[in-house]
Amino acid sequence: MTTKVGPREHAIGLHWTQVETPAPFVDLPTLSHNLATMAERATEMVVDIRPHFKAHKCVELARMQVEAGAVGLTVATASEALALLDAGINDVLVANQVVQPTQIEKLAGRSSEVRLAVFVDDPANLSALATAARKKGGEIGVFVEADSGMGRCGTGGPEEARQLATLADQLDGVRFEGVSAYEGHTTPIEDSRERSLQTREAIEAMIGSAEAIRADGIAVATISAGGTSTYMTTGADPRVTEIQPGAYALMDVARRNLLDDFAIALSVSATVISRQRTRAVLDCGHKAICSQQAPSAPVGAWGEITALYEEHLVFTPTAATPALGEQVRLFPGYGPMTVNLYDRLYVLSEEHVVAEWQIAARR
Ligand SMILES: Cc1ncc(COP(=O)(O)O)c(C=O)c1O
């Protein structure tokens, strides 16, 4: 019987089948290819890349992104920002509202040492950020978030954006940096022409806010937007200065269905725990792999998935289906949520573990 290591033991040097399942793996050559491809595209489009950390939550991977030319990282939460700052990555944009006083305090405490910026869509929140940073002798950068049409956070239109930027320009403790809007409602559109068309509309909503601010004599240094499936439209707009794609690094089935610029580097291993005549079962349910946004898919041709439960994945076997007790791998439907289910990612080269990366800031 092959020796196996458990999820809390070290696995460097082992074949992926020697790690207890379910376990998440990153194929290093595929990841490197994805990073290089995005860097090349950004150079062609003359746009900065600020990759979204939430898609992988690994500081080692974030460092690779900086080495590949990223100007800094985008994050979704204050704890992700602190994880990056602790790892020495000191140019971070929190692409979200930070309103809890304790979190504002923590970010303000770092704001004199690093370049830290957050999204704002509310004057009281903006003032709270300014007061906290001033008290610490620092300065927090702010981006006015415009609603791209997604209907998530963001100011109600150019006039509100202008008022907020004017306030930011006047307050000590904050530094107005620019305008941002994430076009999350256009990223899943299957038809690429339609996706591009609707993304252009979303960009116009954001540019309208930037123009209103500029008309008041306030410089808008950065206009930041864009995800993995829209970067080619957002990044090609000469008015956009920075893109924030996240999923492109590890990829997943949902985005692979939309574009083939990048390959899937992330997979989850599973063991065949039941093998009947017409069906077989893996130990890889919702708690091990996220099939939100798209169904997870077999790596190879070992079967057709028919049902997913909390701890079980049921599939129809093929001639290539391994025997009871053997392992297979799956590509996750949605990568960012899959990563968040684990403590660490095992990094593979030629099917062997060459590194282990901790997943930071899971809450
Ligand atoms: C504000 C913001 N920017 C960028 C992204 C990156 O999107 P993707 O992971 O599809 O590249 C997201 C994803 O949710 C986001 O919320």
Short mmCIF file of C-alpha atoms and ligand atoms in Angstrom, two decimals:
data_model
loop_
_atom_site.label_atom_id
_atom_site.label_comp_id
_atom_site.label_asym_id
_atom_site.label_seq_id
_atom_site.Cartn_x
_atom_site.Cartn_y
_atom_site.Cartn_z
CA MET A 1 0.00 0.00 0.00
CA THR A 2 1.31 3.47 -0.93
CA THR A 3 2.25 5.72 2.01
CA LYS A 4 0.04 8.78 2.24
CA VAL A 5 0.25 12.04 4.10
CA GLY A 6 -2.71 13.77 5.72
CA PRO A 7 -3.83 17.35 5.18
CA ARG A 8 -1.69 18.70 8.02
CA GLU A 9 1.51 16.84 7.11
CA HIS A 10 4.20 17.96 4.67
CA ALA A 11 4.07 16.57 1.17
CA ILE A 12 7.07 18.04 -0.65
CA GLY A 13 8.56 15.50 -3.05
CA LEU A 14 5.49 13.25 -3.06
CA HIS A 15 3.37 12.30 -6.07
CA TRP A 16 -0.09 13.93 -5.90
CA THR A 17 -1.68 10.52 -5.31
CA GLN A 18 0.29 10.25 -2.05
CA VAL A 19 -1.65 13.10 -0.43
CA GLU A 20 -4.89 12.14 1.33
CA THR A 21 -7.95 13.27 -0.60
CA PRO A 22 -9.64 15.60 -1.13
CA ALA A 23 -6.70 17.97 -1.61
CA PRO A 24 -6.16 21.02 -3.86
CA PHE A 25 -3.26 21.18 -6.33
CA VAL A 26 -1.78 23.89 -8.53
CA ASP A 27 0.15 22.94 -11.62
CA LEU A 28 3.14 25.30 -11.58
CA PRO A 29 3.99 25.34 -15.32
CA THR A 30 0.32 26.10 -16.15
CA LEU A 31 0.20 28.87 -13.55
CA SER A 32 3.45 30.38 -14.90
CA HIS A 33 2.01 30.26 -18.42
CA ASN A 34 -1.15 32.10 -17.28
CA LEU A 35 0.86 34.81 -15.50
CA ALA A 36 3.12 35.33 -18.52
CA THR A 37 0.15 35.46 -20.90
CA MET A 38 -1.65 38.13 -18.87
CA ALA A 39 1.60 40.13 -18.54
CA GLU A 40 2.07 40.01 -22.34
CA ARG A 41 -1.53 41.08 -23.02
CA ALA A 42 -1.27 43.97 -20.56
CA THR A 43 1.93 45.17 -22.20
CA GLU A 44 0.24 45.07 -25.62
CA MET A 45 -2.76 47.02 -24.28
CA VAL A 46 -0.54 49.45 -22.34
CA VAL A 47 -2.44 48.92 -19.09
CA ASP A 48 -1.23 48.15 -15.56
CA ILE A 49 -2.23 44.85 -13.89
CA ARG A 50 -3.28 44.77 -10.25
CA PRO A 51 -4.35 41.11 -9.87
CA HIS A 52 -7.13 40.21 -7.46
CA PHE A 53 -5.74 38.24 -4.49
CA LYS A 54 -9.12 36.78 -3.49
CA ALA A 55 -8.88 34.31 -6.38
CA HIS A 56 -5.99 32.39 -4.77
CA LYS A 57 -5.17 33.92 -1.34
CA CYS A 58 -1.53 32.74 -1.52
CA VAL A 59 1.18 35.31 -0.78
CA GLU A 60 3.75 33.26 -2.74
CA LEU A 61 1.55 33.43 -5.81
CA ALA A 62 1.03 37.17 -5.24
CA ARG A 63 4.84 37.59 -5.22
CA MET A 64 5.02 35.73 -8.56
CA GLN A 65 2.43 38.16 -9.94
CA VAL A 66 4.52 41.13 -8.81
CA GLU A 67 7.61 39.54 -10.39
CA ALA A 68 5.58 39.15 -13.60
CA GLY A 69 4.97 42.91 -13.63
CA ALA A 70 1.90 43.57 -11.45
CA VAL A 71 1.95 47.09 -9.98
CA GLY A 72 0.42 45.81 -6.73
CA LEU A 73 -2.46 43.59 -5.62
CA THR A 74 -6.22 44.03 -5.36
CA VAL A 75 -8.01 42.46 -2.37
CA ALA A 76 -11.62 42.08 -1.23
CA THR A 77 -11.22 42.31 2.55
CA ALA A 78 -9.19 44.11 5.18
CA SER A 79 -7.77 40.77 6.38
CA GLU A 80 -6.53 39.94 2.87
CA ALA A 81 -4.85 43.36 2.76
CA LEU A 82 -3.14 42.74 6.11
CA ALA A 83 -1.94 39.28 4.97
CA LEU A 84 -0.25 40.85 1.94
CA LEU A 85 1.25 43.71 3.94
CA ASP A 86 2.61 41.20 6.48
CA ALA A 87 4.21 39.32 3.57
CA GLY A 88 5.99 42.48 2.40
CA ILE A 89 3.73 43.32 -0.55
CA ASN A 90 3.20 46.98 0.12
CA ASP A 91 0.97 48.30 -2.65
CA VAL A 92 -2.56 47.08 -2.01
CA LEU A 93 -6.01 48.21 -3.15
CA VAL A 94 -9.00 47.01 -1.11
CA ALA A 95 -11.63 46.90 -3.88
CA ASN A 96 -14.40 47.09 -1.34
CA GLN A 97 -15.87 49.29 1.39
CA VAL A 98 -14.20 49.01 4.81
CA VAL A 99 -16.60 50.37 7.43
CA GLN A 100 -16.00 48.40 10.65
CA PRO A 101 -14.07 50.71 13.03
CA THR A 102 -11.69 47.94 14.13
CA GLN A 103 -10.78 47.17 10.50
CA ILE A 104 -10.38 50.86 9.63
CA GLU A 105 -8.08 51.16 12.65
CA LYS A 106 -5.93 48.22 11.49
CA LEU A 107 -5.54 49.60 7.97
CA ALA A 108 -4.91 53.13 9.25
CA GLY A 109 -2.17 51.71 11.47
CA ARG A 110 -0.25 50.58 8.36
CA SER A 111 -1.02 53.60 6.19
CA SER A 112 2.16 55.54 6.92
CA GLU A 113 4.43 52.65 5.87
CA VAL A 114 2.77 51.36 2.69
CA ARG A 115 0.65 52.38 -0.27
CA LEU A 116 -2.82 51.30 0.74
CA ALA A 117 -6.09 52.33 -0.92
CA VAL A 118 -9.77 51.45 -0.42
CA PHE A 119 -13.04 51.92 -2.28
CA VAL A 120 -15.53 54.46 -0.94
CA ASP A 121 -19.12 55.25 -1.84
CA ASP A 122 -20.19 57.18 1.26
CA PRO A 123 -19.07 60.52 2.79
CA ALA A 124 -19.34 59.37 6.46
CA ASN A 125 -17.18 56.33 5.72
CA LEU A 126 -14.70 58.55 3.88
CA SER A 127 -14.46 60.89 6.89
CA ALA A 128 -13.97 57.94 9.27
CA LEU A 129 -11.07 56.66 7.12
CA ALA A 130 -9.50 60.13 7.04
CA THR A 131 -9.79 60.61 10.82
CA ALA A 132 -8.29 57.18 11.57
CA ALA A 133 -5.35 57.65 9.17
CA ARG A 134 -4.67 61.19 10.44
CA LYS A 135 -4.51 59.92 14.03
CA LYS A 136 -1.86 57.41 12.97
CA GLY A 137 0.10 60.01 10.99
CA GLY A 138 -0.66 58.19 7.75
CA GLU A 139 -2.75 58.58 4.61
CA ILE A 140 -5.16 56.13 2.99
CA GLY A 141 -5.69 56.28 -0.77
CA VAL A 142 -9.33 56.29 -1.86
CA PHE A 143 -11.06 55.26 -5.06
CA VAL A 144 -14.59 56.47 -5.61
CA GLU A 145 -16.52 53.35 -6.60
CA ALA A 146 -19.01 53.89 -9.39
CA ASP A 147 -21.85 51.43 -9.95
CA SER A 148 -20.99 49.81 -13.28
CA GLY A 149 -24.60 48.62 -13.67
CA MET A 150 -23.91 45.56 -11.51
CA GLY A 151 -26.04 46.94 -8.67
CA ARG A 152 -23.60 46.05 -5.88
CA CYS A 153 -21.71 48.83 -4.08
CA GLY A 154 -20.96 52.19 -5.68
CA THR A 155 -22.17 55.77 -5.87
CA GLY A 156 -25.48 56.62 -7.51
CA GLY A 157 -23.98 58.46 -10.51
CA PRO A 158 -21.48 61.11 -11.64
CA GLU A 159 -22.80 63.90 -9.37
CA GLU A 160 -22.49 61.78 -6.21
CA ALA A 161 -19.07 60.60 -7.36
CA ARG A 162 -17.99 64.22 -7.91
CA GLN A 163 -19.15 65.26 -4.43
CA LEU A 164 -17.31 62.36 -2.82
CA ALA A 165 -14.08 63.05 -4.74
CA THR A 166 -14.29 66.73 -3.78
CA LEU A 167 -14.59 65.77 -0.11
CA ALA A 168 -11.68 63.32 -0.44
CA ASP A 169 -9.61 66.06 -2.05
CA GLN A 170 -10.28 68.36 0.93
CA LEU A 171 -9.77 65.90 3.80
CA ASP A 172 -6.37 65.35 5.41
CA GLY A 173 -5.70 61.65 6.01
CA VAL A 174 -7.01 60.46 2.63
CA ARG A 175 -5.56 60.80 -0.85
CA PHE A 176 -7.98 60.76 -3.79
CA GLU A 177 -6.51 58.33 -6.32
CA GLY A 178 -9.16 57.52 -8.85
CA VAL A 179 -12.36 55.84 -9.90
CA SER A 180 -13.21 52.15 -10.12
CA ALA A 181 -16.15 49.96 -11.08
CA TYR A 182 -16.27 46.18 -11.38
CA GLU A 183 -18.40 44.90 -14.25
CA GLY A 184 -19.41 41.68 -12.46
CA HIS A 185 -22.77 41.53 -14.28
CA THR A 186 -21.08 41.25 -17.69
CA THR A 187 -18.32 38.77 -16.77
CA PRO A 188 -20.53 35.61 -17.08
CA ILE A 189 -22.08 36.53 -20.47
CA GLU A 190 -21.38 33.56 -22.76
CA ASP A 191 -21.46 35.35 -26.11
CA SER A 192 -18.12 37.17 -26.31
CA ARG A 193 -19.42 39.99 -28.56
CA GLU A 194 -22.35 40.63 -26.24
CA ARG A 195 -20.01 40.48 -23.21
CA SER A 196 -17.73 43.01 -24.82
CA LEU A 197 -20.66 45.28 -25.77
CA GLN A 198 -22.10 45.29 -22.24
CA THR A 199 -18.64 45.71 -20.71
CA ARG A 200 -18.17 48.85 -22.83
CA GLU A 201 -21.44 50.21 -21.42
CA ALA A 202 -20.23 49.46 -17.89
CA ILE A 203 -16.97 51.28 -18.60
CA GLU A 204 -18.91 54.34 -19.79
CA ALA A 205 -20.76 54.47 -16.44
CA MET A 206 -17.42 54.65 -14.67
CA ILE A 207 -15.88 57.13 -17.13
CA GLY A 208 -18.92 59.40 -16.66
CA SER A 209 -18.00 59.68 -12.97
CA ALA A 210 -14.32 60.28 -13.76
CA GLU A 211 -15.23 63.07 -16.19
CA ALA A 212 -17.51 64.78 -13.66
CA ILE A 213 -14.65 64.74 -11.15
CA ARG A 214 -12.13 66.05 -13.68
CA ALA A 215 -14.53 68.85 -14.66
CA ASP A 216 -14.15 70.07 -11.08
CA GLY A 217 -10.39 70.37 -11.57
CA ILE A 218 -9.53 67.22 -9.58
CA ALA A 219 -7.01 64.85 -11.16
CA VAL A 220 -8.17 61.24 -11.62
CA ALA A 221 -4.85 59.42 -11.77
CA THR A 222 -6.15 55.84 -11.94
CA ILE A 223 -9.17 54.24 -13.54
CA SER A 224 -9.30 50.60 -12.47
CA ALA A 225 -11.71 47.83 -13.54
CA GLY A 226 -11.87 44.47 -15.27
CA GLY A 227 -12.01 40.74 -14.54
CA THR A 228 -10.63 37.64 -16.25
CA SER A 229 -13.38 37.34 -18.86
CA THR A 230 -13.58 41.08 -19.62
CA TYR A 231 -9.93 42.19 -19.34
CA MET A 232 -9.52 42.27 -23.13
CA THR A 233 -12.28 44.89 -23.44
CA THR A 234 -11.59 46.85 -20.27
CA GLY A 235 -7.82 46.82 -20.74
CA ALA A 236 -8.04 47.88 -24.39
CA ASP A 237 -9.96 51.05 -23.50
CA PRO A 238 -7.29 53.78 -23.50
CA ARG A 239 -9.06 55.60 -20.67
CA VAL A 240 -8.71 52.63 -18.30
CA THR A 241 -5.26 52.66 -16.65
CA GLU A 242 -5.40 49.46 -14.59
CA ILE A 243 -7.09 46.02 -14.69
CA GLN A 244 -7.91 43.79 -11.70
CA PRO A 245 -8.30 40.22 -13.02
CA GLY A 246 -8.10 37.46 -10.41
CA ALA A 247 -9.23 34.07 -11.66
CA TYR A 248 -6.88 34.08 -14.70
CA ALA A 249 -3.98 32.80 -12.55
CA LEU A 250 -5.52 29.48 -11.43
CA MET A 251 -8.59 29.49 -13.69
CA ASP A 252 -11.65 27.25 -13.37
CA VAL A 253 -14.29 25.61 -15.56
CA ALA A 254 -16.60 28.65 -15.45
CA ARG A 255 -13.99 30.95 -17.00
CA ARG A 256 -12.52 28.30 -19.28
CA ASN A 257 -16.01 28.03 -20.83
CA LEU A 258 -15.80 31.76 -21.62
CA LEU A 259 -12.25 32.15 -22.94
CA ASP A 260 -9.26 30.03 -23.89
CA ASP A 261 -6.47 32.55 -23.20
CA PHE A 262 -5.60 30.72 -19.96
CA ALA A 263 -5.48 27.05 -18.89
CA ILE A 264 -6.79 25.56 -15.65
CA ALA A 265 -3.96 25.22 -13.11
CA LEU A 266 -6.14 24.29 -10.12
CA SER A 267 -7.45 20.79 -9.46
CA VAL A 268 -8.81 18.82 -6.51
CA SER A 269 -7.95 15.17 -5.90
CA ALA A 270 -10.54 12.58 -4.88
CA THR A 271 -10.68 8.88 -4.04
CA VAL A 272 -13.13 6.36 -5.48
CA ILE A 273 -15.02 5.28 -2.36
CA SER A 274 -17.74 3.17 -4.03
CA ARG A 275 -17.71 1.42 -7.39
CA GLN A 276 -20.94 -0.20 -8.53
CA ARG A 277 -21.82 -1.52 -12.01
CA THR A 278 -23.47 1.66 -13.30
CA ARG A 279 -22.18 4.28 -10.92
CA ALA A 280 -19.18 5.20 -8.82
CA VAL A 281 -18.65 7.69 -6.02
CA LEU A 282 -15.81 10.05 -5.03
CA ASP A 283 -15.10 11.66 -1.62
CA CYS A 284 -15.36 15.11 -3.20
CA GLY A 285 -18.65 16.89 -2.47
CA HIS A 286 -19.53 20.53 -1.94
CA LYS A 287 -17.22 20.73 1.07
CA ALA A 288 -14.24 19.86 -1.14
CA ILE A 289 -14.92 21.58 -4.45
CA CYS A 290 -17.05 24.52 -5.52
CA SER A 291 -19.35 23.94 -8.45
CA GLN A 292 -20.98 27.36 -8.23
CA GLN A 293 -20.91 29.24 -11.58
CA ALA A 294 -20.20 25.98 -13.54
CA PRO A 295 -20.14 22.25 -12.85
CA SER A 296 -16.74 20.90 -11.81
CA ALA A 297 -15.22 18.63 -14.47
CA PRO A 298 -13.07 15.49 -14.60
CA VAL A 299 -9.36 15.88 -15.34
CA GLY A 300 -9.14 13.19 -18.01
CA ALA A 301 -11.92 10.90 -19.15
CA TRP A 302 -12.70 8.95 -15.99
CA GLY A 303 -16.45 9.50 -15.96
CA GLU A 304 -19.47 11.71 -16.27
CA ILE A 305 -20.57 13.51 -13.11
CA THR A 306 -24.25 12.99 -12.28
CA ALA A 307 -24.72 14.29 -8.72
CA LEU A 308 -22.94 16.25 -6.03
CA TYR A 309 -23.70 16.07 -2.30
CA GLU A 310 -22.03 17.47 0.80
CA GLU A 311 -19.30 14.78 0.93
CA HIS A 312 -20.02 12.69 -2.21
CA LEU A 313 -19.70 13.08 -5.95
CA VAL A 314 -21.55 10.46 -8.01
CA PHE A 315 -20.48 9.66 -11.56
CA THR A 316 -21.06 7.21 -14.38
CA PRO A 317 -17.91 5.14 -14.84
CA THR A 318 -16.07 4.72 -18.14
CA ALA A 319 -13.44 2.21 -19.16
CA ALA A 320 -10.88 4.69 -17.74
CA THR A 321 -12.46 4.83 -14.28
CA PRO A 322 -9.96 3.79 -11.61
CA ALA A 323 -10.63 1.02 -9.12
CA LEU A 324 -12.01 1.43 -5.63
CA GLY A 325 -9.47 3.28 -3.48
CA GLU A 326 -7.67 4.92 -6.42
CA GLN A 327 -7.50 8.66 -7.08
CA VAL A 328 -8.62 11.02 -9.80
CA ARG A 329 -8.59 14.80 -10.09
CA LEU A 330 -11.26 17.38 -10.95
CA PHE A 331 -11.15 20.92 -12.27
CA PRO A 332 -13.31 23.15 -10.02
CA GLY A 333 -16.35 24.90 -11.44
CA TYR A 334 -15.42 27.99 -9.44
CA GLY A 335 -11.80 28.38 -8.32
CA PRO A 336 -11.86 31.24 -5.76
CA MET A 337 -14.43 29.49 -3.54
CA THR A 338 -12.64 26.14 -3.89
CA VAL A 339 -9.37 27.62 -2.65
CA ASN A 340 -11.18 29.09 0.35
CA LEU A 341 -12.16 25.57 1.50
CA TYR A 342 -8.55 24.58 2.28
CA ASP A 343 -5.64 25.52 4.54
CA ARG A 344 -3.00 25.07 1.84
CA LEU A 345 -2.43 24.50 -1.86
CA TYR A 346 0.01 21.82 -3.01
CA VAL A 347 2.12 23.09 -5.90
CA LEU A 348 2.88 20.47 -8.55
CA SER A 349 5.56 20.16 -11.17
CA GLU A 350 5.50 16.97 -13.24
CA GLU A 351 2.82 15.61 -10.89
CA HIS A 352 5.03 15.92 -7.78
CA VAL A 353 4.65 18.40 -4.92
CA VAL A 354 7.37 21.08 -5.09
CA ALA A 355 5.90 23.61 -2.64
CA GLU A 356 3.04 24.15 -0.21
CA TRP A 357 1.32 27.53 -0.09
CA GLN A 358 -0.83 28.56 2.86
CA ILE A 359 -4.26 29.99 2.04
CA ALA A 360 -4.32 33.34 3.84
CA ALA A 361 -7.17 35.31 5.39
CA ARG A 362 -9.95 32.73 5.09
CA ARG A 363 -11.82 34.78 7.77
C1 LIG B 1 -13.85 44.33 -7.57
C2 LIG B 1 -13.41 43.14 -8.34
N1 LIG B 1 -12.39 43.27 -9.21
C3 LIG B 1 -11.93 42.21 -9.92
C4 LIG B 1 -12.49 40.95 -9.78
C5 LIG B 1 -11.86 39.83 -10.55
O1 LIG B 1 -12.69 39.02 -11.29
P1 LIG B 1 -12.15 37.64 -11.89
O2 LIG B 1 -11.78 36.77 -10.74
O3 LIG B 1 -13.25 37.13 -12.71
O4 LIG B 1 -10.94 37.95 -12.68
C6 LIG B 1 -13.58 40.78 -8.90
C7 LIG B 1 -14.25 39.47 -8.77
O5 LIG B 1 -15.19 39.25 -8.07
C8 LIG B 1 -14.03 41.90 -8.16
O6 LIG B 1 -15.05 41.78 -7.27
#
